[in-house]
Short mmCIF file of C-alpha atoms in Angstrom, two decimals:
data_model
loop_
_atom_site.label_atom_id
_atom_site.label_comp_id
_atom_site.label_asym_id
_atom_site.label_seq_id
_atom_site.Cartn_x
_atom_site.Cartn_y
_atom_site.Cartn_z
CA UNK A 1 0.03 0.13 0.08
CA UNK A 2 1.58 3.36 -0.96
CA UNK A 3 2.44 5.68 1.31
CA UNK A 4 -0.48 8.35 -0.01
CA UNK A 5 -3.33 5.79 0.60
CA UNK A 6 -1.90 5.95 4.23
CA UNK A 7 -1.89 9.31 4.83
CA UNK A 8 -5.70 9.77 3.31
CA UNK A 9 -7.01 7.30 5.96
CA UNK A 10 -4.59 8.82 9.03
CA UNK A 11 -6.01 12.33 8.01
CA UNK A 12 -9.31 11.24 7.12
CA UNK A 13 -9.68 9.29 10.79
CA UNK A 14 -8.16 12.41 12.54
CA UNK A 15 -10.73 14.34 10.64
CA UNK A 16 -13.65 12.45 11.24
CA UNK A 17 -14.53 12.34 7.11
CA UNK A 18 -15.07 8.62 7.40
CA UNK A 19 -14.62 5.86 9.72
CA UNK A 20 -11.55 3.02 10.10
CA UNK A 21 -14.40 0.31 9.16
CA UNK A 22 -15.01 2.20 5.89
CA UNK A 23 -11.54 2.93 5.16
CA UNK A 24 -11.08 -1.09 5.42
CA UNK A 25 -13.74 -1.39 3.12
CA UNK A 26 -12.56 1.08 0.17
CA UNK A 27 -9.65 -0.90 0.25
CA UNK A 28 -11.27 -4.01 0.32
CA UNK A 29 -13.03 -3.00 -2.90
CA UNK A 30 -9.96 -1.07 -4.75
CA UNK A 31 -7.41 -3.77 -4.07
CA UNK A 32 -4.08 -2.68 -1.50
CA UNK A 33 -2.10 -2.23 -5.06
CA UNK A 34 -4.62 0.88 -5.86
CA UNK A 35 -3.41 4.49 -6.40
CA UNK A 36 -4.71 7.76 -3.89
CA UNK A 37 -7.02 8.94 -6.80
CA UNK A 38 -8.75 5.20 -7.33
CA UNK A 39 -9.23 5.38 -2.88
CA UNK A 40 -10.37 8.55 -2.77
CA UNK A 41 -12.87 7.41 -5.82
CA UNK A 42 -14.28 4.48 -4.14
CA UNK A 43 -14.90 6.85 -1.48
CA UNK A 44 -17.71 9.55 -3.19
CA UNK A 45 -18.49 5.97 -5.23
CA UNK A 46 -19.17 4.08 -2.16
CA UNK A 47 -21.38 7.17 -1.13
CA UNK A 48 -18.53 7.60 2.03
CA UNK A 49 -17.99 11.04 1.34
CA UNK A 50 -21.22 13.30 0.12
CA UNK A 51 -21.11 16.33 -2.23
CA UNK A 52 -21.17 18.70 0.71
CA UNK A 53 -17.79 17.57 1.75
CA UNK A 54 -16.05 17.25 -1.24
CA UNK A 55 -14.13 20.43 -0.25
CA UNK A 56 -12.84 18.45 2.80
CA UNK A 57 -11.23 16.15 0.91
CA UNK A 58 -10.24 17.98 -1.69
CA UNK A 59 -7.74 19.36 0.88
CA UNK A 60 -7.12 16.31 2.68
CA UNK A 61 -5.87 14.89 -0.42
CA UNK A 62 -3.59 18.07 -0.70
CA UNK A 63 -2.07 17.27 2.40
CA UNK A 64 -1.96 13.80 1.71
CA UNK A 65 0.22 14.05 -1.30
CA UNK A 66 2.92 16.28 0.44
CA UNK A 67 3.12 14.46 3.28
CA UNK A 68 3.73 11.19 1.27
CA UNK A 69 6.82 12.83 -0.22
CA UNK A 70 8.28 12.73 2.98
CA UNK A 71 7.28 9.11 4.40
CA UNK A 72 4.58 7.29 6.11
CA UNK A 73 1.98 8.24 8.66
CA UNK A 74 3.20 6.67 12.30
CA UNK A 75 2.06 3.93 13.25
CA UNK A 76 -0.65 1.82 10.78
CA UNK A 77 -4.00 3.99 10.24
CA UNK A 78 -5.93 1.05 9.70
CA UNK A 79 -4.85 -0.98 12.63
CA UNK A 80 -3.43 1.31 15.80
CA UNK A 81 -6.33 2.58 17.46
CA UNK A 82 -3.90 4.79 19.93
CA UNK A 83 -1.87 5.90 17.75
CA UNK A 84 -2.39 10.27 17.88
CA UNK A 85 -3.98 11.76 14.88
CA UNK A 86 -1.04 14.02 12.81
CA UNK A 87 -0.76 17.71 13.91
CA UNK A 88 -2.57 19.65 11.36
CA UNK A 89 -1.21 20.72 8.24
CA UNK A 90 -0.76 24.24 7.47
CA UNK A 91 -3.72 25.44 5.80
CA UNK A 92 -3.68 25.34 2.25
CA UNK A 93 -5.77 26.66 -0.34
CA UNK A 94 -7.99 23.68 -2.16
CA UNK A 95 -5.51 23.57 -4.92
CA UNK A 96 -6.26 19.88 -5.87
CA UNK A 97 -9.62 19.15 -7.67
CA UNK A 98 -11.51 16.11 -7.21
CA UNK A 99 -14.27 15.55 -9.73
CA UNK A 100 -16.00 12.67 -10.27
CA UNK A 101 -14.93 9.90 -11.65
CA UNK A 102 -12.04 11.25 -10.83
CA UNK A 103 -8.94 13.82 -9.39
CA UNK A 104 -5.82 14.36 -8.27
CA UNK A 105 -3.01 16.55 -7.04
CA UNK A 106 -0.37 16.63 -9.70
CA UNK A 107 2.97 15.12 -8.89
CA UNK A 108 5.74 17.66 -7.95
CA UNK A 109 7.94 16.44 -10.91
CA UNK A 110 5.78 16.57 -14.76
CA UNK A 111 5.58 13.19 -16.34
CA UNK A 112 7.58 12.07 -19.00
CA UNK A 113 5.05 11.20 -21.49
CA UNK A 114 6.61 10.42 -25.17
CA UNK A 115 5.06 11.88 -28.05
CA UNK A 116 5.86 8.93 -30.23
CA UNK A 117 3.90 6.18 -28.90
CA UNK A 118 1.71 3.97 -30.84
CA UNK A 119 -1.55 4.67 -32.64
CA UNK A 120 -4.18 4.38 -29.70
CA UNK A 121 -6.02 0.95 -30.57
CA UNK A 122 -9.32 0.10 -29.13
CA UNK A 123 -12.09 -2.67 -29.78
CA UNK A 124 -15.01 -0.32 -30.83
CA UNK A 125 -16.62 -3.14 -32.23
CA UNK A 126 -16.95 -4.87 -29.27
CA UNK A 127 -18.52 -2.53 -26.99
CA UNK A 128 -21.86 -4.33 -27.11
CA UNK A 129 -20.23 -7.44 -25.48
CA UNK A 130 -18.36 -4.82 -22.49
CA UNK A 131 -19.71 -5.16 -19.07
CA UNK A 132 -19.95 -1.32 -17.64
CA UNK A 133 -15.82 -2.02 -15.80
CA UNK A 134 -14.37 -3.44 -18.86
CA UNK A 135 -15.57 -0.45 -20.94
CA UNK A 136 -14.39 1.81 -18.50
CA UNK A 137 -11.11 0.22 -17.88
CA UNK A 138 -10.66 0.46 -21.98
CA UNK A 139 -11.37 3.92 -22.41
CA UNK A 140 -9.05 4.61 -19.63
CA UNK A 141 -6.20 3.07 -21.57
CA UNK A 142 -7.76 4.36 -24.97
CA UNK A 143 -7.43 7.98 -22.96
CA UNK A 144 -3.87 7.43 -21.95
CA UNK A 145 -2.72 5.90 -25.35
CA UNK A 146 -4.18 8.90 -27.37
CA UNK A 147 -1.75 11.40 -24.62
CA UNK A 148 1.43 9.24 -25.45
CA UNK A 149 0.56 9.14 -29.05
CA UNK A 150 0.99 13.07 -28.89
CA UNK A 151 -2.51 13.82 -30.31
CA UNK A 152 -4.04 16.53 -28.32
CA UNK A 153 -7.82 15.48 -28.51
CA UNK A 154 -10.12 11.92 -28.98
CA UNK A 155 -13.97 12.33 -30.29
CA UNK A 156 -16.30 9.96 -29.39
CA UNK A 157 -19.41 10.91 -31.42
CA UNK A 158 -22.30 8.48 -32.70
CA UNK A 159 -22.62 8.56 -36.57
CA UNK A 160 -19.08 9.42 -36.69
CA UNK A 161 -15.91 7.00 -36.65
CA UNK A 162 -13.42 7.77 -33.52
CA UNK A 163 -11.09 9.87 -34.46
CA UNK A 164 -7.99 11.61 -32.51
CA UNK A 165 -6.81 15.03 -33.75
CA UNK A 166 -2.72 15.64 -33.56
CA UNK A 167 -0.65 18.37 -34.72
CA UNK A 168 -4.35 19.51 -36.25
CA UNK A 169 -4.49 16.39 -38.42
CA UNK A 170 -7.45 14.20 -38.30
CA UNK A 171 -7.02 10.65 -37.64
CA UNK A 172 -9.47 7.75 -37.45
CA UNK A 173 -9.32 4.97 -35.02
CA UNK A 174 -11.71 2.94 -36.62
CA UNK A 175 -13.52 2.45 -39.97
CA UNK A 176 -16.86 1.71 -38.37
CA UNK A 177 -18.87 4.61 -37.19
CA UNK A 178 -20.27 4.49 -33.57
CA UNK A 179 -23.31 3.36 -33.04
CA UNK A 180 -26.11 5.14 -31.23
CA UNK A 181 -26.22 2.73 -28.00
CA UNK A 182 -22.55 2.19 -27.83
CA UNK A 183 -21.53 6.49 -27.96
CA UNK A 184 -24.12 6.53 -25.11
CA UNK A 185 -22.38 3.54 -23.17
CA UNK A 186 -18.50 4.94 -23.91
CA UNK A 187 -19.01 8.55 -23.17
CA UNK A 188 -21.14 7.70 -20.10
CA UNK A 189 -18.66 4.74 -18.61
CA UNK A 190 -16.46 7.24 -16.56
CA UNK A 191 -19.34 9.10 -15.11
CA UNK A 192 -20.25 9.10 -11.56
CA UNK A 193 -24.70 8.24 -11.34
CA UNK A 194 -25.03 12.15 -10.62
CA UNK A 195 -22.77 13.20 -13.23
CA UNK A 196 -24.61 10.94 -15.51
CA UNK A 197 -28.04 12.30 -14.66
CA UNK A 198 -27.01 15.76 -14.86
CA UNK A 199 -25.72 15.10 -18.65
CA UNK A 200 -28.74 13.02 -19.30
CA UNK A 201 -30.86 16.12 -18.16
CA UNK A 202 -28.97 19.00 -19.49
CA UNK A 203 -27.69 17.57 -22.77
CA UNK A 204 -24.57 19.17 -22.69
CA UNK A 205 -21.73 18.83 -19.69
CA UNK A 206 -18.56 20.18 -19.08
CA UNK A 207 -16.50 18.84 -16.86
CA UNK A 208 -12.23 18.03 -15.67
CA UNK A 209 -11.48 14.03 -15.53
CA UNK A 210 -8.56 12.89 -13.90
CA UNK A 211 -7.52 9.36 -14.01
CA UNK A 212 -4.24 9.70 -11.90
CA UNK A 213 -1.78 12.57 -11.39
CA UNK A 214 -0.39 12.79 -14.85
CA UNK A 215 -3.46 12.15 -16.87
CA UNK A 216 -5.94 14.76 -16.95
CA UNK A 217 -8.59 15.94 -19.46
CA UNK A 218 -11.26 18.52 -20.45
CA UNK A 219 -14.44 17.01 -21.51
CA UNK A 220 -16.97 18.15 -23.25
CA UNK A 221 -20.39 15.95 -23.41
CA UNK A 222 -23.66 16.59 -26.00
CA UNK A 223 -26.05 14.81 -28.19
CA UNK A 224 -26.53 15.69 -31.88
CA UNK A 225 -29.06 14.49 -34.44
CA UNK A 226 -27.26 10.80 -34.45
CA UNK A 227 -27.05 10.40 -30.22
CA UNK A 228 -24.10 11.29 -27.82
CA UNK A 229 -20.61 12.83 -28.95
CA UNK A 230 -17.55 13.44 -26.53
CA UNK A 231 -14.90 15.15 -26.95
CA UNK A 232 -11.59 14.75 -24.72
CA UNK A 233 -9.05 17.30 -24.36
CA UNK A 234 -5.72 16.55 -23.28
CA UNK A 235 -4.10 18.71 -20.37
CA UNK A 236 -0.56 18.40 -20.16
CA UNK A 237 1.06 16.88 -17.03
CA UNK A 238 2.40 18.92 -14.82
CA UNK A 239 2.48 22.68 -15.06
CA UNK A 240 3.79 24.39 -18.18
CA UNK A 241 7.15 26.21 -17.66
CA UNK A 242 6.64 30.32 -19.54
CA UNK A 243 9.80 29.18 -21.42
CA UNK A 244 9.00 26.48 -23.15
CA UNK A 245 5.49 27.51 -24.93
CA UNK A 246 7.51 29.29 -27.48
CA UNK A 247 6.21 32.67 -26.87
CA UNK A 248 7.98 35.67 -28.36
CA UNK A 249 8.98 38.90 -25.77
CA UNK A 250 9.06 37.10 -22.74
CA UNK A 251 11.03 39.85 -20.82
CA UNK A 252 7.72 42.04 -22.02
CA UNK A 253 5.37 39.12 -20.75
CA UNK A 254 7.30 38.87 -17.85
CA UNK A 255 7.42 42.95 -16.83
CA UNK A 256 3.28 42.37 -17.31
CA UNK A 257 3.53 40.06 -14.44
CA UNK A 258 5.18 42.46 -11.82
CA UNK A 259 2.57 45.15 -11.61
CA UNK A 260 -0.10 44.73 -9.13
CA UNK A 261 -3.04 45.81 -10.20
CA UNK A 262 -4.86 46.30 -13.81
CA UNK A 263 -5.98 43.86 -16.33
CA UNK A 264 -4.00 41.57 -18.67
CA UNK A 265 -5.90 39.38 -21.47
CA UNK A 266 -5.09 36.13 -22.82
CA UNK A 267 -6.74 35.65 -26.49
CA UNK A 268 -6.96 33.62 -29.35
CA UNK A 269 -9.01 31.12 -30.84
CA UNK A 270 -10.37 27.79 -29.80
CA UNK A 271 -6.78 25.39 -29.63
CA UNK A 272 -4.65 28.13 -30.15
CA UNK A 273 -3.01 27.43 -26.35
CA UNK A 274 -4.87 29.66 -23.95
CA UNK A 275 -5.19 28.00 -21.46
CA UNK A 276 -1.91 26.34 -21.47
CA UNK A 277 -0.50 30.09 -21.17
CA UNK A 278 -2.56 30.83 -18.76
CA UNK A 279 -1.44 28.17 -16.44
CA UNK A 280 2.34 29.14 -16.58
CA UNK A 281 1.55 33.12 -15.92
CA UNK A 282 -0.59 31.58 -12.86
CA UNK A 283 2.71 29.37 -12.29
CA UNK A 284 5.16 31.82 -12.56
CA UNK A 285 3.46 34.59 -10.16
CA UNK A 286 2.93 31.30 -7.65
CA UNK A 287 6.61 31.00 -7.83
CA UNK A 288 7.78 34.83 -7.59
CA UNK A 289 5.45 36.76 -5.42
CA UNK A 290 3.73 35.97 -2.19
CA UNK A 291 0.44 36.58 -2.77
CA UNK A 292 -3.28 35.46 -2.73
CA UNK A 293 -4.33 34.18 -5.95
CA UNK A 294 -8.28 33.13 -7.14
CA UNK A 295 -8.61 31.32 -10.25
CA UNK A 296 -12.55 30.60 -11.73
CA UNK A 297 -12.27 27.78 -14.04
CA UNK A 298 -14.42 25.75 -16.10
CA UNK A 299 -13.60 23.55 -15.32
CA UNK A 300 -10.36 23.45 -13.63
CA UNK A 301 -7.76 21.59 -16.14
CA UNK A 302 -4.14 22.29 -14.31
CA UNK A 303 -4.18 21.83 -10.73
CA UNK A 304 -1.62 25.05 -9.04
CA UNK A 305 -0.04 23.75 -6.30
CA UNK A 306 0.75 26.42 -3.77
CA UNK A 307 4.27 27.92 -3.55
CA UNK A 308 4.85 31.45 -2.96
CA UNK A 309 1.12 32.36 -3.52
CA UNK A 310 -1.60 30.85 -1.84
CA UNK A 311 -3.53 29.48 -4.62
CA UNK A 312 -7.46 28.87 -4.57
CA UNK A 313 -9.15 27.28 -7.78
CA UNK A 314 -12.72 27.22 -8.06
CA UNK A 315 -15.09 25.58 -10.89
CA UNK A 316 -18.13 26.75 -12.32
CA UNK A 317 -20.58 24.31 -11.54
CA UNK A 318 -19.08 22.66 -8.26
CA UNK A 319 -17.92 25.49 -6.57
CA UNK A 320 -19.77 28.56 -7.64
CA UNK A 321 -22.96 29.86 -10.14
CA UNK A 322 -21.17 31.39 -12.48
CA UNK A 323 -17.62 33.35 -13.84
CA UNK A 324 -19.81 36.60 -12.44
CA UNK A 325 -20.59 34.96 -9.24
CA UNK A 326 -17.11 33.74 -8.40
CA UNK A 327 -15.96 37.17 -9.45
CA UNK A 328 -18.46 38.80 -7.55
CA UNK A 329 -17.73 37.14 -4.56
CA UNK A 330 -13.63 37.13 -5.31
CA UNK A 331 -13.52 40.53 -4.11
CA UNK A 332 -14.54 39.96 -0.74
CA UNK A 333 -11.69 37.53 -0.21
CA UNK A 334 -8.83 39.34 -0.14
CA UNK A 335 -7.26 38.40 -3.40
CA UNK A 336 -4.22 40.09 -5.09
CA UNK A 337 -4.46 38.41 -7.86
CA UNK A 338 -7.90 37.29 -9.85
CA UNK A 339 -7.69 34.96 -12.95
CA UNK A 340 -10.75 34.23 -14.89
CA UNK A 341 -11.21 31.32 -17.16
CA UNK A 342 -13.34 33.51 -19.88
CA UNK A 343 -14.36 36.86 -19.98
CA UNK A 344 -17.70 36.25 -22.17
CA UNK A 345 -20.83 38.16 -20.63
CA UNK A 346 -21.51 41.56 -20.04
CA UNK A 347 -21.46 41.58 -15.76
CA UNK A 348 -18.26 39.34 -15.97
CA UNK A 349 -16.39 41.79 -17.83
CA UNK A 350 -17.91 44.60 -16.20
CA UNK A 351 -16.72 42.99 -12.89
CA UNK A 352 -13.02 42.38 -14.03
CA UNK A 353 -12.56 45.79 -15.23
CA UNK A 354 -13.87 47.33 -11.76
CA UNK A 355 -11.50 44.54 -9.84
CA UNK A 356 -8.68 45.86 -11.97
CA UNK A 357 -9.17 49.24 -11.07
CA UNK A 358 -9.71 48.72 -6.97
CA UNK A 359 -6.03 47.28 -6.54
CA UNK A 360 -6.46 43.97 -8.07
CA UNK A 361 -4.00 42.04 -10.86
CA UNK A 362 -6.60 40.53 -13.39
CA UNK A 363 -5.66 38.24 -16.00
CA UNK A 364 -8.49 36.71 -18.45
CA UNK A 365 -9.02 35.04 -21.53
CA UNK A 366 -11.17 35.65 -24.74
CA UNK A 367 -11.49 34.09 -27.84
CA UNK A 368 -10.43 36.95 -30.63
CA UNK A 369 -7.87 36.94 -32.81
CA UNK A 370 -5.76 40.47 -32.45
CA UNK A 371 -5.38 43.11 -30.10
CA UNK A 372 -8.12 45.57 -31.77
CA UNK A 373 -10.65 42.55 -32.22
CA UNK A 374 -10.15 42.49 -28.71
CA UNK A 375 -10.83 45.84 -27.49
CA UNK A 376 -13.69 46.03 -29.45
CA UNK A 377 -14.84 42.86 -28.32
CA UNK A 378 -14.65 44.11 -24.80
CA UNK A 379 -16.09 47.30 -25.33
CA UNK A 380 -19.09 46.68 -27.38
CA UNK A 381 -20.61 44.70 -24.54
CA UNK A 382 -21.72 47.73 -22.81
CA UNK A 383 -24.59 49.57 -24.24
CA UNK A 384 -24.38 52.84 -25.67
CA UNK A 385 -24.41 54.93 -22.73
CA UNK A 386 -21.86 53.46 -20.54
CA UNK A 387 -19.19 53.54 -23.99
CA UNK A 388 -17.52 56.96 -22.71
CA UNK A 389 -17.04 55.51 -19.22
CA UNK A 390 -15.85 52.27 -20.15
CA UNK A 391 -13.52 53.51 -22.30
CA UNK A 392 -11.77 55.36 -19.80
CA UNK A 393 -11.84 52.69 -17.42
CA UNK A 394 -10.26 50.18 -19.72
CA UNK A 395 -7.87 52.73 -20.68
CA UNK A 396 -6.73 53.36 -17.25
CA UNK A 397 -6.86 49.44 -16.15
CA UNK A 398 -5.56 47.59 -19.26
CA UNK A 399 -1.85 46.75 -18.96
CA UNK A 400 -1.79 43.93 -22.01
CA UNK A 401 -2.65 42.07 -24.54
CA UNK A 402 -0.95 38.51 -25.73
CA UNK A 403 -2.87 36.81 -28.89
CA UNK A 404 -1.70 33.78 -29.83
CA UNK A 405 -2.59 31.11 -32.63
CA UNK A 406 -0.95 27.33 -33.15
CA UNK A 407 0.41 27.19 -36.40
CA UNK A 408 0.78 23.58 -38.15
CA UNK A 409 4.69 23.56 -38.66
CA UNK A 410 6.84 22.54 -41.55
CA UNK A 411 8.60 19.59 -39.49
CA UNK A 412 4.86 18.33 -38.93
CA UNK A 413 4.37 20.02 -35.11
CA UNK A 414 3.03 23.66 -34.10
CA UNK A 415 4.92 26.79 -33.93
CA UNK A 416 3.05 29.36 -31.78
CA UNK A 417 2.65 32.88 -33.26
CA UNK A 418 1.78 36.00 -30.79
CA UNK A 419 0.99 39.36 -30.72
CA UNK A 420 1.80 41.42 -28.03
CA UNK A 421 0.35 44.76 -27.24
CA UNK A 422 1.24 46.93 -23.86
CA UNK A 423 -0.78 49.82 -22.92
CA UNK A 424 1.27 53.06 -23.42
CA UNK A 425 0.08 57.18 -23.44
CA UNK A 426 -0.75 56.65 -27.27
CA UNK A 427 -2.69 53.28 -26.68
CA UNK A 428 -4.63 54.41 -24.10
CA UNK A 429 -5.47 57.76 -25.89
CA UNK A 430 -6.94 55.59 -29.07
CA UNK A 431 -8.89 53.39 -26.78
CA UNK A 432 -10.77 56.67 -24.70
CA UNK A 433 -11.29 58.08 -28.76
CA UNK A 434 -12.45 54.33 -29.77
CA UNK A 435 -9.70 54.65 -32.86
CA UNK A 436 -9.16 50.80 -32.45
CA UNK A 437 -8.02 50.90 -36.54
CA UNK A 438 -4.93 53.08 -35.59
CA UNK A 439 -3.62 50.42 -33.23
CA UNK A 440 -1.67 48.74 -35.23
CA UNK A 441 0.50 51.97 -36.51
CA UNK A 442 0.92 52.69 -32.64
CA UNK A 443 2.06 48.73 -32.16
CA UNK A 444 4.42 48.77 -35.08
CA UNK A 445 6.26 52.05 -33.36
CA UNK A 446 6.19 50.28 -30.16
CA UNK A 447 8.72 47.19 -31.40
CA UNK A 448 11.25 48.75 -28.52
CA UNK A 449 8.81 48.36 -25.60
CA UNK A 450 8.14 44.78 -26.41
CA UNK A 451 5.16 45.01 -28.71
CA UNK A 452 4.61 42.75 -31.55
CA UNK A 453 2.15 42.50 -34.69
CA UNK A 454 0.71 39.06 -35.23
CA UNK A 455 1.02 39.47 -39.09
CA UNK A 456 4.77 40.30 -39.36
CA UNK A 457 5.37 37.24 -36.52
CA UNK A 458 3.81 35.30 -39.06
CA UNK A 459 6.30 36.39 -41.62
CA UNK A 460 9.05 36.31 -39.68
CA UNK A 461 8.27 32.78 -39.43
CA UNK A 462 7.85 31.59 -42.91
CA UNK A 463 11.26 33.06 -43.64
CA UNK A 464 12.73 30.96 -41.37
CA UNK A 465 11.60 28.24 -42.94
CA UNK A 466 8.83 26.97 -40.00
CA UNK A 467 5.75 27.26 -41.96
CA UNK A 468 4.44 26.72 -44.99
CA UNK A 469 3.83 29.34 -47.63
CA UNK A 470 -0.29 28.18 -47.58
CA UNK A 471 -0.34 28.83 -43.78
CA UNK A 472 1.32 32.17 -43.94
CA UNK A 473 -0.83 33.27 -46.59
CA UNK A 474 -3.99 31.99 -44.49
CA UNK A 475 -3.24 33.81 -41.41
CA UNK A 476 -1.92 37.06 -43.42
CA UNK A 477 -4.19 40.09 -44.80
CA UNK A 478 -2.68 43.04 -45.28
CA UNK A 479 -1.59 43.88 -48.59
CA UNK A 480 2.15 44.80 -48.21
CA UNK A 481 2.94 41.56 -45.72
CA UNK A 482 1.15 38.97 -48.24
CA UNK A 483 3.28 40.40 -50.96
CA UNK A 484 6.60 39.13 -49.39
CA UNK A 485 5.00 36.20 -48.68
CA UNK A 486 4.41 35.72 -52.09
#
């Protein structure tokens, strides 16, 4: 039995989260070779830990993970009645996350995932002959194999052949479309009973899935005209480093993180790496500052263990009703940094701008392609009567915008292209006057301040022979730049 489970039992008994008999029954159900998260999941599935106790279990798992790095607990928590309970661990923010059917706090070292593993395999034609346990085990293996193959997504949709996406290219895993009943069973195989009820009721369901500390996924389930469909996005094991993302002008980006108030926006289309960049920025703050960071995500993907900072991660759904509700509450929770997974509606954007003006550093993401579009989207959600006031607020609070894309590289992988806008006096004047069309000129003259324009970055990647001519043309629109590509 590993030290993590022993610590979970010791701490759980001390906290009266479960009894010794319940711990023994849980261990018998999962086996003595099980991992901590399998044990935790059985506590949930066996109705030993209920929904209202999930936050206590999350904190307990984080503490057990940290203590297990040092060694096992004193005595045998399954046998000795007289061993004193351990001293309370320092109060941590709930940085680990338990989501049915699994959850985890990441191990300290990142996993060594080999992106050149074999193509994932699964007996899709035999789903009808599998029982629920075999189907769940098979899906777990398929998800792990997909990540080890280097794919970013797995799609399991009724009426379509299962496929994976690797470097933007789609590869079928079977020549046969999934039957309606097979797709539903497969996509609900890893759901707890209450999650399945939510999915069948709402017809849409987003959640984070953690098979263990090294294998995490962002999952979207939905129904379409042929039946159930699931999209599984691989979440990198471990916390990404800012230096490893391929972004330009890192000194400029790091300077943005030195501010103690203001608004920083990370933007880009779906699949552009916004979540990874956001996680890297939080990790950088966590290591270099001593602050309270509150994140609001949908769902939690990259788990941030407290280092220099106290990190509180909240998920829309299990922990809060909406981004707006969490952001409103965050202002009363003594934060220094507020991270918003997505700025998507008027109330959330208005609250984010307000928070950035009142002494908080706010970092958020938007689905926009460049700095000018980002500003237009940010401002246009407000009614005309508020435009003058909100433009003045944004001009004052905005620190910078990082727009990014992932482009197919000539070597078969992906290459990052990013546009960086840093707020200065000229930018602030344009925002107040509503002249976003003139941003490009100001950004071109702001190279010394660390600014860069997406089209120029794409052209540079083409000239370095890192992307193809076709990719360069698709990602440029200005006549002068396209002429240099042709």
